[in-house]
Amino acid sequence: MPVPQSAVSLEEASEFLKEHPEVQFVDLLIADMNGVVRGKRIERTNLPKVYEKGINLPASLFALDITGSTVESTGLGLDIGDADRVCYPIPNTLSMEPWQKRPTAQLLMTMHEMEGRQPFFADPREVLRQVVQKFTDMGLTIVAAFELEFYLIDQENVNGRPQPPRSPISGKRPQSVQVYSIDDLDEYADCLQDIIDGARAQGIPADAIVKESAPAQFEVNLHHVNDALKACDYAVLLKRLIKNVAYDHEMDSTFMAKPYPGQAGNGLHVHVSLLDKDGKNIFTSEDPEQNAALRHAIGGVLETLPASMAFLCPNVNSYRRFGSAFFVPNAPSWGLDNRTVALRVPTGTPEAVRLEHRVAGADANPYLLLSAVLAGIHHGLTNKVEPGAPIEGNAYEQLEQSLPNNLRDALRELDDSDVMNKYISPEYIDIFVACKEHEMQEFEYSISDLEYNWYLHTV
């Protein structure tokens, strides 16, 4: 059983408060099923007590739908009296919030049972920890890094629809794609630089910002770390940082998978490699096709990809992102340095060989996304799953769409998967499916503008 986070030395809190005598408040944060950060704000004087005893939050925090309402069919709400669990600090996540006018710090938390201090099974971070443990048992260390895409958008919508923000320099709204444009980076340079500076101040290893494939769309690259849980912590904190820095610059931001019908969606790519006990990358190879561990890892991920889709693309809107014009793979496929496939193997130096998983949207919960990817890798390694030949050229022209293209089918694939139920507890999958089916039902009961346009005066 892991050491409870309350065992983190009080020195961390004491040293931080000494270094930051200006701090007035501390935000205690925990990411829910949707990756939405929730929690409590406390006064600085209460921080040592949080390290000693934790804080109480209801277990139903992990049964919330995207609107923040409890989904009672999960069994985590009124059925258990909306009972509390205890949350403990995650070491080395205490940092300042650079966007706050009143000096405020933040601290990530994880949820545990009240008695025995066993990690709470429905915390997505615990879901990931259990998958990671299987690699630890094999003597392997996971190295992971995320690439996070987002749009800057205007704070004022047009009829409820987003629009690009006016450039602080030219005063114009961007209209063209201009992928990798340095000039577009200059247009929003102050905001983007504040994101990088804020990440550095919080210890988030963000090392580059790239202009992406649509107006005011950008990508932040996180540097790889030898800790799968920490990689996801960084991704969660980076999203929160971007949102708040954008507010400071009188803009908004969105990680919605497909905010504009005719433009690229927001993706969340993850790079993964594995180190053995000597710190050597087991995927290292002059010829990646000849590396058995790499092939088997790819084979396992491809085999489990249909069952993983609900974690990679967890919302109704997620499936609008797919299409060959937008570099979003819609079939299990892999290739060497090929951006049209689901699993890309970058062909750099032999020591840097890794998997780049390119399917998930930026609306995915990083912990659940990485859990699904690692489950596939472990399955492939332990069962020596062969992936078939790599795709050369345009995968969209060679393969027909075969992955689930809607949330209902994706949930069915997850629920029916013996492999995913082996790596992720069936109890958690039941909760996840219940929440998402509830959201889907709410969505299907709504009446869209298009329905009124088509049917109101015509049928």
PDB file of N, CA and C in Angstrom, residues 33 62 73-76 120-123 127 130 311 415 420-435:
ATOM      1  N   MET A  33     -13.154  13.556 -12.807  1.00  0.00           N
ATOM      2  CA  MET A  33     -13.172  12.623 -13.925  1.00  0.00           C
ATOM      3  C   MET A  33     -12.925  13.311 -15.260  1.00  0.00           C
ATOM      4  N   PHE A  62     -15.904  12.624  -7.647  1.00  0.00           N
ATOM      5  CA  PHE A  62     -15.518  11.805  -8.799  1.00  0.00           C
ATOM      6  C   PHE A  62     -16.721  11.173  -9.493  1.00  0.00           C
ATOM      7  N   SER A  73     -26.455   7.649 -10.464  1.00  0.00           N
ATOM      8  CA  SER A  73     -26.358   6.250 -10.877  1.00  0.00           C
ATOM      9  C   SER A  73     -24.965   5.668 -10.649  1.00  0.00           C
ATOM     10  N   THR A  74     -23.992   6.499 -10.295  1.00  0.00           N
ATOM     11  CA  THR A  74     -22.650   5.999  -9.986  1.00  0.00           C
ATOM     12  C   THR A  74     -22.595   5.332  -8.629  1.00  0.00           C
ATOM     13  N   GLY A  75     -23.546   5.653  -7.746  1.00  0.00           N
ATOM     14  CA  GLY A  75     -23.526   5.116  -6.388  1.00  0.00           C
ATOM     15  C   GLY A  75     -22.630   5.878  -5.438  1.00  0.00           C
ATOM     16  N   LEU A  76     -22.047   6.994  -5.896  1.00  0.00           N
ATOM     17  CA  LEU A  76     -21.142   7.765  -5.039  1.00  0.00           C
ATOM     18  C   LEU A  76     -21.802   9.002  -4.432  1.00  0.00           C
ATOM     19  N   PHE A 120      -8.303   6.195  -2.658  1.00  0.00           N
ATOM     20  CA  PHE A 120      -9.695   6.040  -3.095  1.00  0.00           C
ATOM     21  C   PHE A 120      -9.722   5.600  -4.552  1.00  0.00           C
ATOM     22  N   PHE A 121     -10.395   4.504  -4.827  1.00  0.00           N
ATOM     23  CA  PHE A 121     -10.306   3.850  -6.141  1.00  0.00           C
ATOM     24  C   PHE A 121     -10.814   4.725  -7.286  1.00  0.00           C
ATOM     25  N   ALA A 122     -11.719   5.681  -7.010  1.00  0.00           N
ATOM     26  CA  ALA A 122     -12.332   6.452  -8.081  1.00  0.00           C
ATOM     27  C   ALA A 122     -11.571   7.735  -8.417  1.00  0.00           C
ATOM     28  N   ASP A 123     -10.466   7.992  -7.742  1.00  0.00           N
ATOM     29  CA  ASP A 123      -9.605   9.121  -8.093  1.00  0.00           C
ATOM     30  C   ASP A 123      -8.828   8.733  -9.359  1.00  0.00           C
ATOM     31  N   VAL A 127      -6.293   5.536 -10.388  1.00  0.00           N
ATOM     32  CA  VAL A 127      -6.465   4.626 -11.522  1.00  0.00           C
ATOM     33  C   VAL A 127      -5.135   4.477 -12.264  1.00  0.00           C
ATOM     34  N   GLN A 130      -2.289   2.526 -10.278  1.00  0.00           N
ATOM     35  CA  GLN A 130      -2.395   1.076 -10.286  1.00  0.00           C
ATOM     36  C   GLN A 130      -1.837   0.486 -11.581  1.00  0.00           C
ATOM     37  N   PHE A 311     -11.821   6.902 -23.032  1.00  0.00           N
ATOM     38  CA  PHE A 311     -10.904   7.675 -22.201  1.00  0.00           C
ATOM     39  C   PHE A 311     -10.155   8.720 -23.023  1.00  0.00           C
ATOM     40  N   ASP A 415     -16.753  -0.914 -21.969  1.00  0.00           N
ATOM     41  CA  ASP A 415     -17.481  -1.742 -21.013  1.00  0.00           C
ATOM     42  C   ASP A 415     -17.304  -3.228 -21.304  1.00  0.00           C
ATOM     43  N   MET A 420      -9.208  -4.112 -20.862  1.00  0.00           N
ATOM     44  CA  MET A 420      -9.265  -2.862 -20.098  1.00  0.00           C
ATOM     45  C   MET A 420      -9.799  -3.100 -18.689  1.00  0.00           C
ATOM     46  N   ASN A 421     -10.724  -4.051 -18.543  1.00  0.00           N
ATOM     47  CA  ASN A 421     -11.230  -4.373 -17.206  1.00  0.00           C
ATOM     48  C   ASN A 421     -10.187  -5.076 -16.353  1.00  0.00           C
ATOM     49  N   LYS A 422      -9.150  -5.609 -16.980  1.00  0.00           N
ATOM     50  CA  LYS A 422      -8.043  -6.216 -16.239  1.00  0.00           C
ATOM     51  C   LYS A 422      -7.127  -5.150 -15.657  1.00  0.00           C
ATOM     52  N   TYR A 423      -6.950  -4.036 -16.375  1.00  0.00           N
ATOM     53  CA  TYR A 423      -6.011  -2.995 -15.949  1.00  0.00           C
ATOM     54  C   TYR A 423      -6.688  -1.886 -15.142  1.00  0.00           C
ATOM     55  N   ILE A 424      -7.928  -1.624 -15.453  1.00  0.00           N
ATOM     56  CA  ILE A 424      -8.683  -0.572 -14.766  1.00  0.00           C
ATOM     57  C   ILE A 424      -9.871  -1.237 -14.100  1.00  0.00           C
ATOM     58  N   SER A 425     -10.063  -0.981 -12.815  1.00  0.00           N
ATOM     59  CA  SER A 425     -11.050  -1.744 -12.058  1.00  0.00           C
ATOM     60  C   SER A 425     -12.433  -1.628 -12.690  1.00  0.00           C
ATOM     61  N   PRO A 426     -13.149  -2.744 -12.795  1.00  0.00           N
ATOM     62  CA  PRO A 426     -14.513  -2.701 -13.333  1.00  0.00           C
ATOM     63  C   PRO A 426     -15.404  -1.726 -12.578  1.00  0.00           C
ATOM     64  N   GLU A 427     -15.145  -1.566 -11.264  1.00  0.00           N
ATOM     65  CA  GLU A 427     -15.942  -0.614 -10.480  1.00  0.00           C
ATOM     66  C   GLU A 427     -15.738   0.808 -10.994  1.00  0.00           C
ATOM     67  N   TYR A 428     -14.484   1.123 -11.352  1.00  0.00           N
ATOM     68  CA  TYR A 428     -14.254   2.474 -11.877  1.00  0.00           C
ATOM     69  C   TYR A 428     -14.851   2.625 -13.266  1.00  0.00           C
ATOM     70  N   ILE A 429     -14.705   1.621 -14.089  1.00  0.00           N
ATOM     71  CA  ILE A 429     -15.289   1.701 -15.435  1.00  0.00           C
ATOM     72  C   ILE A 429     -16.796   1.882 -15.348  1.00  0.00           C
ATOM     73  N   ASP A 430     -17.449   1.212 -14.399  1.00  0.00           N
ATOM     74  CA  ASP A 430     -18.893   1.391 -14.212  1.00  0.00           C
ATOM     75  C   ASP A 430     -19.232   2.842 -13.891  1.00  0.00           C
ATOM     76  N   ILE A 431     -18.436   3.468 -13.023  1.00  0.00           N
ATOM     77  CA  ILE A 431     -18.682   4.869 -12.655  1.00  0.00           C
ATOM     78  C   ILE A 431     -18.475   5.781 -13.863  1.00  0.00           C
ATOM     79  N   PHE A 432     -17.389   5.565 -14.583  1.00  0.00           N
ATOM     80  CA  PHE A 432     -17.085   6.387 -15.755  1.00  0.00           C
ATOM     81  C   PHE A 432     -18.198   6.265 -16.794  1.00  0.00           C
ATOM     82  N   VAL A 433     -18.607   5.037 -17.090  1.00  0.00           N
ATOM     83  CA  VAL A 433     -19.651   4.819 -18.097  1.00  0.00           C
ATOM     84  C   VAL A 433     -20.963   5.441 -17.644  1.00  0.00           C
ATOM     85  N   ALA A 434     -21.295   5.320 -16.368  1.00  0.00           N
ATOM     86  CA  ALA A 434     -22.544   5.899 -15.863  1.00  0.00           C
ATOM     87  C   ALA A 434     -22.558   7.414 -16.046  1.00  0.00           C
ATOM     88  N   CYS A 435     -21.443   8.064 -15.732  1.00  0.00           N
ATOM     89  CA  CYS A 435     -21.363   9.519 -15.879  1.00  0.00           C
ATOM     90  C   CYS A 435     -21.508   9.929 -17.338  1.00  0.00           C
TER      91      CYS A 435
END
